Amino acid sequence: MNMSGAIRARQPRGVSLKRVTQALGAAYRAWLGRRAVASLDELEDWQLADIGLQRCDIDRLRGYTPMRDPTIELQARRASAASRTIRRRV
């Protein structure tokens, strides 16, 4: 009861629609990322080398948990390689 004597109904404490939508979106992006890694696995070793990857990189990415997007790791690796290249030029 509050000060006026009226009983206030409690809001149910469940999972919000926003959180469910975010989780579904993350799962979908992870699924797309896993499909992208699967397509990389079909490339020959020389093709992977052309884009700066090795077969062991693909094997490591394939071992990620289903909810983790492996393409995020590839983006971080590319950014790291790019920063090393810029530092060498200066």
Short mmCIF file of C-alpha atoms in Angstrom, two decimals:
data_model
loop_
_atom_site.label_atom_id
_atom_site.label_comp_id
_atom_site.label_asym_id
_atom_site.label_seq_id
_atom_site.Cartn_x
_atom_site.Cartn_y
_atom_site.Cartn_z
CA MET A 1 0.00 0.00 0.00
CA ASN A 2 1.10 3.49 -0.66
CA MET A 3 0.26 6.65 1.29
CA SER A 4 -3.19 7.07 -0.24
CA GLY A 5 -4.24 3.59 0.82
CA ALA A 6 -4.50 2.24 -2.72
CA ILE A 7 -2.76 -0.98 -3.57
CA ARG A 8 -0.47 -0.64 -6.51
CA ALA A 9 -0.07 -3.63 -8.82
CA ARG A 10 3.48 -4.76 -9.35
CA GLN A 11 4.84 -4.99 -12.83
CA PRO A 12 5.94 -8.50 -13.71
CA ARG A 13 9.70 -8.86 -13.75
CA GLY A 14 10.36 -10.75 -16.89
CA VAL A 15 12.55 -10.46 -19.88
CA SER A 16 11.89 -7.30 -21.83
CA LEU A 17 11.09 -7.36 -25.51
CA LYS A 18 14.15 -5.21 -26.17
CA ARG A 19 16.48 -7.76 -24.57
CA VAL A 20 14.87 -10.63 -26.46
CA THR A 21 15.22 -8.72 -29.73
CA GLN A 22 18.88 -7.95 -28.98
CA ALA A 23 19.60 -11.60 -28.17
CA LEU A 24 17.90 -12.79 -31.35
CA GLY A 25 19.83 -10.22 -33.37
CA ALA A 26 23.13 -11.32 -31.84
CA ALA A 27 22.30 -14.97 -32.52
CA TYR A 28 21.45 -14.15 -36.13
CA ARG A 29 24.69 -12.18 -36.64
CA ALA A 30 26.70 -15.03 -35.10
CA TRP A 31 24.97 -17.49 -37.43
CA LEU A 32 25.82 -15.32 -40.44
CA GLY A 33 29.42 -15.08 -39.24
CA ARG A 34 29.67 -18.84 -38.91
CA ARG A 35 28.36 -19.21 -42.46
CA ALA A 36 31.01 -16.76 -43.67
CA VAL A 37 33.75 -18.78 -41.95
CA ALA A 38 32.35 -21.94 -43.53
CA SER A 39 32.65 -20.33 -46.96
CA LEU A 40 36.27 -19.37 -46.18
CA ASP A 41 36.96 -22.99 -45.39
CA GLU A 42 36.20 -23.86 -49.02
CA LEU A 43 39.07 -21.67 -50.30
CA GLU A 44 42.47 -23.05 -51.22
CA ASP A 45 45.47 -22.24 -49.01
CA TRP A 46 46.93 -19.81 -51.55
CA GLN A 47 43.59 -17.94 -51.68
CA LEU A 48 43.53 -17.66 -47.89
CA ALA A 49 47.11 -16.36 -47.97
CA ASP A 50 46.02 -13.67 -50.44
CA ILE A 51 43.57 -12.30 -47.88
CA GLY A 52 46.01 -12.70 -44.98
CA LEU A 53 44.66 -15.87 -43.42
CA GLN A 54 45.95 -19.36 -42.82
CA ARG A 55 44.08 -22.64 -42.56
CA CYS A 56 44.73 -22.75 -38.79
CA ASP A 57 42.92 -19.38 -38.45
CA ILE A 58 39.80 -20.92 -39.98
CA ASP A 59 40.06 -23.97 -37.72
CA ARG A 60 40.36 -21.74 -34.64
CA LEU A 61 37.35 -19.64 -35.68
CA ARG A 62 35.28 -22.75 -36.28
CA GLY A 63 35.81 -23.72 -32.64
CA TYR A 64 33.98 -20.64 -31.30
CA THR A 65 30.80 -21.09 -29.31
CA PRO A 66 27.56 -20.78 -31.30
CA MET A 67 26.67 -17.38 -29.83
CA ARG A 68 30.08 -15.82 -30.60
CA ASP A 69 30.50 -14.17 -34.00
CA PRO A 70 33.82 -15.32 -35.51
CA THR A 71 33.91 -12.47 -38.02
CA ILE A 72 34.54 -10.01 -35.17
CA GLU A 73 37.84 -11.78 -34.57
CA LEU A 74 38.70 -11.45 -38.26
CA GLN A 75 37.94 -7.72 -38.19
CA ALA A 76 40.15 -7.24 -35.13
CA ARG A 77 42.96 -9.18 -36.79
CA ARG A 78 42.68 -7.05 -39.94
CA ALA A 79 42.74 -3.83 -37.92
CA SER A 80 45.80 -5.02 -36.01
CA ALA A 81 47.61 -5.94 -39.24
CA ALA A 82 46.72 -2.58 -40.76
CA SER A 83 48.11 -0.67 -37.77
CA ARG A 84 51.36 -2.66 -37.96
CA THR A 85 51.65 -1.81 -41.66
CA ILE A 86 51.12 1.90 -41.02
CA ARG A 87 53.76 1.93 -38.27
CA ARG A 88 56.32 0.29 -40.56
CA ARG A 89 55.83 2.92 -43.27
CA VAL A 90 56.51 5.85 -40.96
#
